mmCIF file of C-alpha atoms and ligand atoms in Angstrom:
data_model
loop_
_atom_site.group_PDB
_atom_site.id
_atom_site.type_symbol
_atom_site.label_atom_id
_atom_site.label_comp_id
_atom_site.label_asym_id
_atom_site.label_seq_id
_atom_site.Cartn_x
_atom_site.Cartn_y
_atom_site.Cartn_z
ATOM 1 C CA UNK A 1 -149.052 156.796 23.998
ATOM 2 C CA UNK A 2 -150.120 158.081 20.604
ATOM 3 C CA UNK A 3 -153.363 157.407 19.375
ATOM 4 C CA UNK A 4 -151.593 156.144 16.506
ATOM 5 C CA UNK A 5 -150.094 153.913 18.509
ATOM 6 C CA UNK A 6 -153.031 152.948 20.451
ATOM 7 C CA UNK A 7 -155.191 151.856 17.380
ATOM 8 C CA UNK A 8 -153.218 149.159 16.314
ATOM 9 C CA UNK A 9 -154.041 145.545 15.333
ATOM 10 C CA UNK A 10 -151.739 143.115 15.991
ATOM 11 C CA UNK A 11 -152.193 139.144 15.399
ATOM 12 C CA UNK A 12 -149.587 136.769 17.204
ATOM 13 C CA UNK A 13 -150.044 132.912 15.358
ATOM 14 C CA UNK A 14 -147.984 130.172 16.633
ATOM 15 C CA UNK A 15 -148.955 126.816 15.374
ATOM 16 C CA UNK A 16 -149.779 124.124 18.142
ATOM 17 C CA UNK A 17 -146.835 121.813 19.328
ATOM 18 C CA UNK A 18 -145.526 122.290 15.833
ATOM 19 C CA UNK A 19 -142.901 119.981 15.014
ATOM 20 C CA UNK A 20 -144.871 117.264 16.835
ATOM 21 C CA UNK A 21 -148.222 117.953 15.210
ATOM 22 C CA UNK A 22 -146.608 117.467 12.217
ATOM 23 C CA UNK A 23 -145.143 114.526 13.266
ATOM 24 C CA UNK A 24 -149.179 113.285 14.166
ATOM 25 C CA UNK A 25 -150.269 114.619 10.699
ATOM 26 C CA UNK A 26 -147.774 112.311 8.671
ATOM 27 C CA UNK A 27 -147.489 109.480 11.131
ATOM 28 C CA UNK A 28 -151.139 108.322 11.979
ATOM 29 C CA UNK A 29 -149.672 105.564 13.816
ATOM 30 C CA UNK A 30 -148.278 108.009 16.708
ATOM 31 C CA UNK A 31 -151.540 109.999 17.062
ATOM 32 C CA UNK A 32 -152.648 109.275 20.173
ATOM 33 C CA UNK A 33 -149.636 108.422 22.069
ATOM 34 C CA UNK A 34 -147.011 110.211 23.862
ATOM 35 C CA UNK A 35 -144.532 111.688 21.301
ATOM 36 C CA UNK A 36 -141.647 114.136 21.478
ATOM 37 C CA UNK A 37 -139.542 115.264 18.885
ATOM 38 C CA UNK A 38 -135.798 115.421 19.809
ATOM 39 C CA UNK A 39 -132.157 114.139 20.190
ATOM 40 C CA UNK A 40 -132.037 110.368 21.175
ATOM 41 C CA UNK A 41 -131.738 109.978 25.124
ATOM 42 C CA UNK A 42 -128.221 108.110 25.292
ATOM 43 C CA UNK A 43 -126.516 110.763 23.015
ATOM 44 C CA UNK A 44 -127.183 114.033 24.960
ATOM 45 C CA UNK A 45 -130.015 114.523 23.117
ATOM 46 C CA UNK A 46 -133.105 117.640 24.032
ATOM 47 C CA UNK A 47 -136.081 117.928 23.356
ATOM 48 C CA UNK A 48 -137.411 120.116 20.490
ATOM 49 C CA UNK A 49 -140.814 120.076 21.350
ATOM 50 C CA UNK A 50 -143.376 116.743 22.801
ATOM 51 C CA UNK A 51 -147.510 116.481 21.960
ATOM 52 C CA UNK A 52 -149.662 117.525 24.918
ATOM 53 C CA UNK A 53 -150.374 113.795 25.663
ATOM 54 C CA UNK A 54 -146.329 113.726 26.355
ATOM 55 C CA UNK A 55 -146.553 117.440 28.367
ATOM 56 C CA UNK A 56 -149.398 115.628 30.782
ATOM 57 C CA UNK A 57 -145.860 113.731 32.101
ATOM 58 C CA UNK A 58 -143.928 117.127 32.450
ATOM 59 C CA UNK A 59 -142.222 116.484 29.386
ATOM 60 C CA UNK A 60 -141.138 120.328 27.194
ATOM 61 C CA UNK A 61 -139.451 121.830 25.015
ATOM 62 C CA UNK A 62 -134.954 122.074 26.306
ATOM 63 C CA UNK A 63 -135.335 118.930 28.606
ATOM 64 C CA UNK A 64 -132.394 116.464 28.038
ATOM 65 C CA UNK A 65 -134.335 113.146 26.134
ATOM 66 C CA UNK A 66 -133.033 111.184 29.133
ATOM 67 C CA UNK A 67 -135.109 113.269 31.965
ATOM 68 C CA UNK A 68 -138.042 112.967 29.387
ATOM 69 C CA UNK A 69 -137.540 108.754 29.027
ATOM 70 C CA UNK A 70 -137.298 108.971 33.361
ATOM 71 C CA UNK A 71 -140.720 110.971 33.680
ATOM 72 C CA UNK A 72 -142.953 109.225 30.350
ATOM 73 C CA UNK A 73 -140.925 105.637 29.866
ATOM 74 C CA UNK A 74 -143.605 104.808 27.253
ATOM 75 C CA UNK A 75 -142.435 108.117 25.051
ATOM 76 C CA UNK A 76 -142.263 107.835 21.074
ATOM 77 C CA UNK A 77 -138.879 109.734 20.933
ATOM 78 C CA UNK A 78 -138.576 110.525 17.115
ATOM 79 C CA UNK A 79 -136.034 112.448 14.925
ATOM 80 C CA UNK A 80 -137.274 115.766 13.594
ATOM 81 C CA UNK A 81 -137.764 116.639 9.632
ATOM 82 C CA UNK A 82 -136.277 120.129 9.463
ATOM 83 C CA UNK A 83 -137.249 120.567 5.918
ATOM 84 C CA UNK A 84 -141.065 119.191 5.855
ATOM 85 C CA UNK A 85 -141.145 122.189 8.782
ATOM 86 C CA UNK A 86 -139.546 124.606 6.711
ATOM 87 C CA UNK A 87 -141.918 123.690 3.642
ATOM 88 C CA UNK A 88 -144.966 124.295 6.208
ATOM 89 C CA UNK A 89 -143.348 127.296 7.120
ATOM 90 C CA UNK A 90 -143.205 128.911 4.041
ATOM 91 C CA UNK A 91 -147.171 127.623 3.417
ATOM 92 C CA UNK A 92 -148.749 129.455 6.633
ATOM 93 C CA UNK A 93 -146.234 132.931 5.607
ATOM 94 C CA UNK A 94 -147.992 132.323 2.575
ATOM 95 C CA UNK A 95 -151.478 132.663 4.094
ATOM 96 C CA UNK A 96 -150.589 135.172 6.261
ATOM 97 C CA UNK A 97 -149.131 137.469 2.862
ATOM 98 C CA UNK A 98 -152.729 137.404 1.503
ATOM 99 C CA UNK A 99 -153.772 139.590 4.287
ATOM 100 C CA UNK A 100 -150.892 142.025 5.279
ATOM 101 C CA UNK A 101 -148.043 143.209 3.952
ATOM 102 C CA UNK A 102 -146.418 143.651 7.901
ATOM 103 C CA UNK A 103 -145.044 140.160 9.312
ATOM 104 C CA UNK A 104 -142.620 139.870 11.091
ATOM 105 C CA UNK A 105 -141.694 135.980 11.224
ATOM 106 C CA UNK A 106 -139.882 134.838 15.108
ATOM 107 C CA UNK A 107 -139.804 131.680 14.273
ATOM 108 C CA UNK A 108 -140.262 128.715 11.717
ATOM 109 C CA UNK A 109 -143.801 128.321 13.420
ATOM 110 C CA UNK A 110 -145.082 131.588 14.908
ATOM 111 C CA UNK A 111 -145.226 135.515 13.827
ATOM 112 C CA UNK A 112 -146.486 138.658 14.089
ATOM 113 C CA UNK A 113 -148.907 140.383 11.643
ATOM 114 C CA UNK A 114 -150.267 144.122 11.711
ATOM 115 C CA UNK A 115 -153.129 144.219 10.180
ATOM 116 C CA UNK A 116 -154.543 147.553 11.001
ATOM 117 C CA UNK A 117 -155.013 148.436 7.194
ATOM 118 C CA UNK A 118 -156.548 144.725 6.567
ATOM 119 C CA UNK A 119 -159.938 145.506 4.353
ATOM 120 C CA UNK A 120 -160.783 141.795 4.818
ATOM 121 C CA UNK A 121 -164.008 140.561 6.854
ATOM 122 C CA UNK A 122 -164.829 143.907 7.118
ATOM 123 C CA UNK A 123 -161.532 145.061 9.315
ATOM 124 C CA UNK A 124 -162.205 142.935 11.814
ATOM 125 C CA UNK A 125 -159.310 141.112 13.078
ATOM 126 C CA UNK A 126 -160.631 138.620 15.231
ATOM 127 C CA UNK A 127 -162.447 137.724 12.390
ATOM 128 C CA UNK A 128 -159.060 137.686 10.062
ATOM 129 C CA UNK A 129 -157.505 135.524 12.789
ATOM 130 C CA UNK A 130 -160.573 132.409 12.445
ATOM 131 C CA UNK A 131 -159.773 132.632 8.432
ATOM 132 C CA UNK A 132 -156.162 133.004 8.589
ATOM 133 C CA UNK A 133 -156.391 129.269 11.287
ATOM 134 C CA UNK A 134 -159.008 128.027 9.190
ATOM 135 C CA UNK A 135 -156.905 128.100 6.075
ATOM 136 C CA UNK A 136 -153.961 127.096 7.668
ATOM 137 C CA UNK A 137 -155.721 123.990 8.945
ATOM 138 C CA UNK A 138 -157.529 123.329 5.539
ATOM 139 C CA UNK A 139 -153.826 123.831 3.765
ATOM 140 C CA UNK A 140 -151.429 122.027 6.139
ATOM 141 C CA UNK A 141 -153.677 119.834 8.095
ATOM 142 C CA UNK A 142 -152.297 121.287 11.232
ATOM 143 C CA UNK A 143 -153.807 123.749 14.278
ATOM 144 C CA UNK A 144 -152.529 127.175 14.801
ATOM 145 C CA UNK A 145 -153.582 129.370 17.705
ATOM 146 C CA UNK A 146 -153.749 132.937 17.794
ATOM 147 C CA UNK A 147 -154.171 136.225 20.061
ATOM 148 C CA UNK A 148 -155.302 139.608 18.429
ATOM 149 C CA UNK A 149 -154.505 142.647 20.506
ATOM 150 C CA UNK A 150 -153.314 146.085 19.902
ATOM 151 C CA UNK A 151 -150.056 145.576 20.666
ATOM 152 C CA UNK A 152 -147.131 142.285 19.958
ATOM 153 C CA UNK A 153 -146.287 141.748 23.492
ATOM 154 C CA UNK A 154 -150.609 141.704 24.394
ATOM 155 C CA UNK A 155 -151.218 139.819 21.386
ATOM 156 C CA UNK A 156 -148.216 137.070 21.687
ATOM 157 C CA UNK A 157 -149.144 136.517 25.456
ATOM 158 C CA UNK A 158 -153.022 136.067 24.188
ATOM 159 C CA UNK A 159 -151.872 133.247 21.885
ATOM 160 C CA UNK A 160 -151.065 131.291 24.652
ATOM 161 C CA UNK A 161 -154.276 131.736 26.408
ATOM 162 C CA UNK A 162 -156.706 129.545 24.338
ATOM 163 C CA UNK A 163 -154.016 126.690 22.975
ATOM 164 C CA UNK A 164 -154.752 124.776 21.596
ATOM 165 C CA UNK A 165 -156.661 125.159 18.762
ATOM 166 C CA UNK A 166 -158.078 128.311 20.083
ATOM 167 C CA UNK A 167 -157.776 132.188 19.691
ATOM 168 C CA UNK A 168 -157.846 135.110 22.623
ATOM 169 C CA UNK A 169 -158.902 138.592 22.014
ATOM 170 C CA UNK A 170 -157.460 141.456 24.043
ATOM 171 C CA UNK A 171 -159.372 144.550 23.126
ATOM 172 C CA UNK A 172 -158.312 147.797 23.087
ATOM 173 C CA UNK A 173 -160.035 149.448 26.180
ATOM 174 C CA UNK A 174 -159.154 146.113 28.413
ATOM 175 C CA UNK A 175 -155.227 146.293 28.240
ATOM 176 C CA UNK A 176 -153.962 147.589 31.153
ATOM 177 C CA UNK A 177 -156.628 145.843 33.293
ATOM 178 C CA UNK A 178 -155.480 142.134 31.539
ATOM 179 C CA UNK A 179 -151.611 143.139 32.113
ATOM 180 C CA UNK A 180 -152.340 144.193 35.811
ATOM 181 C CA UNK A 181 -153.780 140.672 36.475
ATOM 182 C CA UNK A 182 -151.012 139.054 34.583
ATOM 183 C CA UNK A 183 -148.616 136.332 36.591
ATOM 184 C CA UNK A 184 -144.845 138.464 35.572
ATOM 185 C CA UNK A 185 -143.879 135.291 34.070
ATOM 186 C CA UNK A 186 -145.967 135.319 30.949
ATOM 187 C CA UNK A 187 -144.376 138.491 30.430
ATOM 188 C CA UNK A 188 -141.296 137.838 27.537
ATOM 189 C CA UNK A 189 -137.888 138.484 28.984
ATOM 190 C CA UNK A 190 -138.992 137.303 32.486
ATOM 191 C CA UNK A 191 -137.669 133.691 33.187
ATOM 192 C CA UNK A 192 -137.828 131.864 35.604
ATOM 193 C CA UNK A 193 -134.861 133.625 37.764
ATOM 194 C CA UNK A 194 -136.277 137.049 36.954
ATOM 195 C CA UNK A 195 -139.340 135.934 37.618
ATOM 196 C CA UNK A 196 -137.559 134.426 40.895
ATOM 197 C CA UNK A 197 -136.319 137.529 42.184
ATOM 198 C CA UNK A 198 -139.810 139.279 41.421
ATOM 199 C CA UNK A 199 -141.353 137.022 43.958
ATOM 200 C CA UNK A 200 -138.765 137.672 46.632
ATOM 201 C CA UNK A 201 -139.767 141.339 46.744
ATOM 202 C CA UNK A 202 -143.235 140.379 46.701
ATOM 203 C CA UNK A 203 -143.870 141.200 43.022
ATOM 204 C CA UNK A 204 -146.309 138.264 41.270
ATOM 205 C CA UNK A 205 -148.844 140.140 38.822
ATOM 206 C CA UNK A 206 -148.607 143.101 37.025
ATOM 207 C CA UNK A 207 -150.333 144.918 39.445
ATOM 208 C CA UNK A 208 -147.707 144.549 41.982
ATOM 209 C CA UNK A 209 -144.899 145.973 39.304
ATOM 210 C CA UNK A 210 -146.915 148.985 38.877
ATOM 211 C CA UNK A 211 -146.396 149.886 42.855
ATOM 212 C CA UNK A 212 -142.797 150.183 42.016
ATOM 213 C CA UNK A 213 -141.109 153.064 40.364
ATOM 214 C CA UNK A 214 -139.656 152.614 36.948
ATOM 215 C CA UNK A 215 -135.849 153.595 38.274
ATOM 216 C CA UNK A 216 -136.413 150.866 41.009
ATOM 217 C CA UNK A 217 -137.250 148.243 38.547
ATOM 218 C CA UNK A 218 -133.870 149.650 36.509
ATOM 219 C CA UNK A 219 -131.641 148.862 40.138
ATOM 220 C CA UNK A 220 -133.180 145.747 40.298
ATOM 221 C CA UNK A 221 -133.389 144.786 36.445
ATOM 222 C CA UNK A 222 -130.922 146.933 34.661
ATOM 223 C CA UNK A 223 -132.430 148.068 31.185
ATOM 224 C CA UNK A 224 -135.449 145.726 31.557
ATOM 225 C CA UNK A 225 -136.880 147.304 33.941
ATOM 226 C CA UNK A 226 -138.656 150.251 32.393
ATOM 227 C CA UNK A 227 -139.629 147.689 30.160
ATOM 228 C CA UNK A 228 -141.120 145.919 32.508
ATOM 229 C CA UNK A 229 -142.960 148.730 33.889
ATOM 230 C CA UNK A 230 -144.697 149.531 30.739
ATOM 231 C CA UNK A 231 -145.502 146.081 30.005
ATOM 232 C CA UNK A 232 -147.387 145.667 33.136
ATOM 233 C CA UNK A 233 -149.453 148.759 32.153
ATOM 234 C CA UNK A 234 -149.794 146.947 28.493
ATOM 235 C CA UNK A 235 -147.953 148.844 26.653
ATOM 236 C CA UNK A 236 -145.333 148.189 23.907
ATOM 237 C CA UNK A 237 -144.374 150.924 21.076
ATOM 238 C CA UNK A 238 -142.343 148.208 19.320
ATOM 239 C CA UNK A 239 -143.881 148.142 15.524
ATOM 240 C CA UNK A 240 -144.152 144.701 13.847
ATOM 241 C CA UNK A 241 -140.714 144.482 11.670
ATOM 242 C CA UNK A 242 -140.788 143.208 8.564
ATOM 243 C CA UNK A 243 -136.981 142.627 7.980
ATOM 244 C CA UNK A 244 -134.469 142.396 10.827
ATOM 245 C CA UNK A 245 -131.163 143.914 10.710
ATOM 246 C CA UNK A 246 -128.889 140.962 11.978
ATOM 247 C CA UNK A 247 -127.809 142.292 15.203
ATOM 248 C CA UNK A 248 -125.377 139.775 15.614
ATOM 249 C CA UNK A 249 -123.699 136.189 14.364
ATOM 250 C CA UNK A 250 -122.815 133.530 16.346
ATOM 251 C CA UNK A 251 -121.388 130.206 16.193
ATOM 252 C CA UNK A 252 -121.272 127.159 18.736
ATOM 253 C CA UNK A 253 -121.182 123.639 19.043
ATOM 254 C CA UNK A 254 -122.304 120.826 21.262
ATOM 255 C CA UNK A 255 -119.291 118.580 22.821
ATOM 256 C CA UNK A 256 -118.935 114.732 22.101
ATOM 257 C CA UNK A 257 -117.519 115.081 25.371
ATOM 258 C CA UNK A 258 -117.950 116.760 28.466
ATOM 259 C CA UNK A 259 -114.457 119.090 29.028
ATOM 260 C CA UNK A 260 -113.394 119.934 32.661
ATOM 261 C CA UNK A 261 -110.704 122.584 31.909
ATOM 262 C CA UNK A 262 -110.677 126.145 30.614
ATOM 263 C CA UNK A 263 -108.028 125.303 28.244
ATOM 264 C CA UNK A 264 -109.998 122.855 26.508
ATOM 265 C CA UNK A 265 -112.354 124.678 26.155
ATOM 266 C CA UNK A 266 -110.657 127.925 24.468
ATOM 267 C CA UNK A 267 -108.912 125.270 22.000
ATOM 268 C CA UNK A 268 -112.848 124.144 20.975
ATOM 269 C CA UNK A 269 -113.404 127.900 20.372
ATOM 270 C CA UNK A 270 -110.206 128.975 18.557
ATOM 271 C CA UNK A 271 -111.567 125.793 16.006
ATOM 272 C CA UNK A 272 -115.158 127.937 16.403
ATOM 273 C CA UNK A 273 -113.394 130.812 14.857
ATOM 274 C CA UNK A 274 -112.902 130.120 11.201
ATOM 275 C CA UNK A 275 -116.736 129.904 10.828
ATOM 276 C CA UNK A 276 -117.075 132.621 12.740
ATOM 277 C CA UNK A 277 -114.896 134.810 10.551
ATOM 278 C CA UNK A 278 -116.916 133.134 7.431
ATOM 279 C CA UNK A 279 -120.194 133.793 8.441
ATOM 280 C CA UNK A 280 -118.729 137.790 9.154
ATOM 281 C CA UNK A 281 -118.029 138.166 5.778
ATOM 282 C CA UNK A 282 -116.156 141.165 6.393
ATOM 283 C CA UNK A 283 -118.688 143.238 8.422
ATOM 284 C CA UNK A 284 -116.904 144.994 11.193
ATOM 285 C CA UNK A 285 -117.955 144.572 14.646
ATOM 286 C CA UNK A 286 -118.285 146.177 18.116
ATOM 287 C CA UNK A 287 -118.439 143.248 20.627
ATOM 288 C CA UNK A 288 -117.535 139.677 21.331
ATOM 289 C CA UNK A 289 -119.545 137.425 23.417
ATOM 290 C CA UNK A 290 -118.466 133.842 24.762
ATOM 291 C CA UNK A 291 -120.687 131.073 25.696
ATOM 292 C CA UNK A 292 -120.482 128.304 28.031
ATOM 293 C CA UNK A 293 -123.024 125.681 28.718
ATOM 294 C CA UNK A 294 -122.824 123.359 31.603
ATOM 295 C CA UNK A 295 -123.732 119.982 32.038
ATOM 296 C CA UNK A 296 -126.532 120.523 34.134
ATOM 297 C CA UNK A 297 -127.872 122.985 30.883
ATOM 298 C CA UNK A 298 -127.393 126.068 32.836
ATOM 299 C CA UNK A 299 -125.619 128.445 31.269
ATOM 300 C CA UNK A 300 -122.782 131.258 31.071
ATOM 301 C CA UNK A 301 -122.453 134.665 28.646
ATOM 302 C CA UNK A 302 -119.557 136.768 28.798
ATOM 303 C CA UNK A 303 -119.517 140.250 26.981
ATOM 304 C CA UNK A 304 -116.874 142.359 26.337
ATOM 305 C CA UNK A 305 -115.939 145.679 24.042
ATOM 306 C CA UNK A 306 -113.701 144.105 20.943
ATOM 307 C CA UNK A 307 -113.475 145.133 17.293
ATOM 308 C CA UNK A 308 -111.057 142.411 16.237
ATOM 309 C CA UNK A 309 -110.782 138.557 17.669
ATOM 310 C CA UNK A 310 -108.249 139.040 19.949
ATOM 311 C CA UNK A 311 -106.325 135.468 21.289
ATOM 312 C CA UNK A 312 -105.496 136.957 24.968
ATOM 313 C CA UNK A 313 -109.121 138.847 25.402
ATOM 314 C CA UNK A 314 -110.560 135.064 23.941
ATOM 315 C CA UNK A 315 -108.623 133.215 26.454
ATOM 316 C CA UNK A 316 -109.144 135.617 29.425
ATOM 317 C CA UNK A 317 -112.534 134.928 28.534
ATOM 318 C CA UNK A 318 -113.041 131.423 28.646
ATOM 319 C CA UNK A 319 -111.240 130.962 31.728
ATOM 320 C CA UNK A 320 -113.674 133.712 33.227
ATOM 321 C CA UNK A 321 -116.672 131.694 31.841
ATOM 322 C CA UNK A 322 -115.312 128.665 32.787
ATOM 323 C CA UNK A 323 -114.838 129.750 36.636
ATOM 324 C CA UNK A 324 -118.584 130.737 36.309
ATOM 325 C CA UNK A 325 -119.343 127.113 36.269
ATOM 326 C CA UNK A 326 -117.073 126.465 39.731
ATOM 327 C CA UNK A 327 -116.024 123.396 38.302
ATOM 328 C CA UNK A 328 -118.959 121.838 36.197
ATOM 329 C CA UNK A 329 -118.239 119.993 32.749
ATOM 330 C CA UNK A 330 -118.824 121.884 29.738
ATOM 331 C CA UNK A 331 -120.927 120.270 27.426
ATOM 332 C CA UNK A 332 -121.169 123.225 24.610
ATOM 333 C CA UNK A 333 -118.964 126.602 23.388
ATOM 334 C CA UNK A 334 -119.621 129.336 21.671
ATOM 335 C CA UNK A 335 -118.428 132.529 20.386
ATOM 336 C CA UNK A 336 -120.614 135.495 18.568
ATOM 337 C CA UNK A 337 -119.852 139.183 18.169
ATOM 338 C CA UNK A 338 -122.309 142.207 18.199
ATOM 339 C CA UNK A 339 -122.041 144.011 14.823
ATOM 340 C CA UNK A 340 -121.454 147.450 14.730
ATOM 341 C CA UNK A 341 -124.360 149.799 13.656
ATOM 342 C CA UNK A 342 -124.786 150.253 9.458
ATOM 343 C CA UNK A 343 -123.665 153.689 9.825
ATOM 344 C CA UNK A 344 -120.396 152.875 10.900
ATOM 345 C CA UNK A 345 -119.692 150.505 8.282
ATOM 346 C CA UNK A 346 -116.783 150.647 6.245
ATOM 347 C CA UNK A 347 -115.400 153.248 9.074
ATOM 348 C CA UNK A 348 -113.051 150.605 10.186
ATOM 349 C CA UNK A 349 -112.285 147.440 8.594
ATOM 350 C CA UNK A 350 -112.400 144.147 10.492
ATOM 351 C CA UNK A 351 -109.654 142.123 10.844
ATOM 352 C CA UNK A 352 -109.931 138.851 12.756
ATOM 353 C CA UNK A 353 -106.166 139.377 14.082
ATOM 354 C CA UNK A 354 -105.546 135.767 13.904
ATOM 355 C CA UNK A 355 -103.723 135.407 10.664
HETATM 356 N N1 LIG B 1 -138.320 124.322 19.374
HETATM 357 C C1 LIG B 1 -137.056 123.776 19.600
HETATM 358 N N2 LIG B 1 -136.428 123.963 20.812
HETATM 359 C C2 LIG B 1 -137.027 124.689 21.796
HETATM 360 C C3 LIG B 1 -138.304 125.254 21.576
HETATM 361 C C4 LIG B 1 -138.920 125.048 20.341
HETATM 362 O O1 LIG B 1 -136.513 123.133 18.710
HETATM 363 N N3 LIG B 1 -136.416 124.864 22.969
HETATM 364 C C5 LIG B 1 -138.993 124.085 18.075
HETATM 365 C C6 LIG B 1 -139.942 122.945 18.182
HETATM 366 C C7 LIG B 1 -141.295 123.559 18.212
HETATM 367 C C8 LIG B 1 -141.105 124.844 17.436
HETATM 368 O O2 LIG B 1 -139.758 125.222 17.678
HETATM 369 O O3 LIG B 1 -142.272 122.724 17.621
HETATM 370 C C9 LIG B 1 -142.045 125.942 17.889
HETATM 371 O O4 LIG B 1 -141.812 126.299 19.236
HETATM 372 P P1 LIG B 1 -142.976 126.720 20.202
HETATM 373 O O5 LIG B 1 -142.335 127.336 21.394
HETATM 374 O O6 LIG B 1 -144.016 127.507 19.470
HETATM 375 O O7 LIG B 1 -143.570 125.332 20.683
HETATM 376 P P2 LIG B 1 -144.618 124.383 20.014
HETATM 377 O O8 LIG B 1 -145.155 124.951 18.750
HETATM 378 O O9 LIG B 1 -143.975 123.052 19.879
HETATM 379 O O10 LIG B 1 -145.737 124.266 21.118
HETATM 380 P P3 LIG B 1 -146.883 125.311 21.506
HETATM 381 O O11 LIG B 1 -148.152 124.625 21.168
HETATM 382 O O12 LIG B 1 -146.703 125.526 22.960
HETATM 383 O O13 LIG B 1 -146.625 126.539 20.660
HETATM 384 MG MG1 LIG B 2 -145.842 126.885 18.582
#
């Protein structure tokens, strides 16, 4: 690694139950009390995110509102406020501009900010971090945590460390010994069936990925695994972006209704398609990738090679997806394609083949 590289200073931020807390902040009347913020519980609903006197009942974040009601039957279950978020949004991205130039935004409520060229409280960027939470909290009202590190994927698993309300420094000549000691599953892109399959070899902590071979980890974890390798030595290259290239678009929707066949399905998708083809606006493509969610919230992606929408490859598809599920209800379809690279644009011209 470069010393370049190595001399980095990266903050994570992530505000505190975010949707919720703000919620609390407006609503002093459900301070105090169990509160999530979600779809109701006899629509299908999930939950977008709960208050930590609701995660004390194993309420989070993706659970349907109904399994939330069984485990916390006194839970304030309240519609969420996408634009107050998006307002607060803009306000911390505001704070953060007054000290860097480099954010990189991965969410409504969280980001990443290099500020290795920062002049402010003397360059220090533990120090930067207090200010940046302290104005945050004196501007919105609301907590924000934060980990400072010399690298994202160090410095977003430090932000979880001390929530919340809290910060966690990783400093430069502790790295590797805080990612040996790490549990793999704080590690971003390990869930819990990666994380699963880890443990059946006998891999927990970062330490015990290390005493594997970076072309093992590949056999077992395809492309991640190099990744993974690195990661448990605490190291990530990947420079904080300040604009995205949209890698891909996607559309999908939730059913009413439960559907039990693959034909059903592939009807709900051909209806996806117009949006699709709107939100493309002309851009070619390289891939197509269809979604199927079950009703027990586990999911299905199917990839293949396509540079138009093609009816038959769609259809194929589906039923593939659908035989994924060996005969659960699908409660949400999708569709999305992979764009193809800038250069090649304009090389070939989409067309969505559908008429
Ligand atoms: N969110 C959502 N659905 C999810 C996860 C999150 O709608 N499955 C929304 C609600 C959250 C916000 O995004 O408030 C931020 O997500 P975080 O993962 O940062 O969660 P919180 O900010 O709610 O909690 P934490 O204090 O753990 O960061
Ligand atoms: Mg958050």
């Amino acid at each position: 690694m470069s010393e370049q590289v190595r001399g980095r200073k990266i903050i994570h931020v992530d505000m505190d139950c975010f949707y919720a807390a703000v919620e609390m902040r407006d609503n002093p009347e459900y301070r105090g009390r169990p509160l999530a913020v979600g779809g109701a519980a006899d629509s299908r609903g999930v939950i977008a995110t709960c208050n930590y006197e609701a995660r004390a009942f194993g309420v989070r974040s993706a659970m349907p509102s109904s399994e939330a009601k069984r485990r916390c039957p006194e839970l304030l279950l309240v519609r969420g406020r996408m634009e107050v978020y998006k307002a607060v949004s803009e306000q911390i991205r505001a704070i953060f501009a007054r000290y860097t130039e480099l954010i990189e935004p991965l969410s409504l409520d969280e980001a990443y900010l290099d500020v290795t060229d920062c002049a402010a409280c003397q360059g220090s960027a533990t120090r930067i971090a207090e200010r940046i939470r302290a104005e945050i909290l004196a501007e919105t009202g609301l907590t924000a945590s934060a980990g400072i590190a010399p690298n994202k994927f160090l410095a977003k698993v430090a932000s979880d460390e001390n929530k919340p309300n809290g910060q966690c420094v990783i400093p430069p000549g502790k790295t590797a010994e805080f990612a040996a000691a790490l549990p793999l599953r704080k590690i971003p892109g390990v869930g819990p069936k990666t994380a699963e399959r880890l443990a059946e070899r006998g891999l927990h902590i970062g330490a015990d990925v290390l005493a594997c071979t970076p072309e093992q980890l590949a056999q077992w974890l395809g492309k991640f695994g190099p990744v993974l390798h690195l990661r448990a030595q605490g190291i990530d290259a990947r420079p904080v972006q300040t604009h995205r290239e949209r890698k891909s678009v996607g559309v999908e929707t939730t059913l009413a209704v439960d559907l039990n066949n693959a034909t059903g399905c592939y009807e709900v998708l051909l209806g996806l398609l117009p949006e699709l083809e709107r939100r493309l606006r002309d851009r070619p493509f390289k891939g197509v990738q269809v979604k199927l969610k079950f009703h027990d919230f586990q999911q299905t992606t199917l990839a293949q090679q396509a540079t138009v929408l093609e009816p038959t490859q769609l259809k194929a598809m589906v039923e593939n997806a659908f035989e994924r599920g060996e005969g659960r209800r699908v409660r949400l379809v999708g569709a999305s394609v992979t764009l193809a690279p800038p250069a090649a644009e304009g090389v070939q011209q989409l067309s969505l083949g559908l008429g």
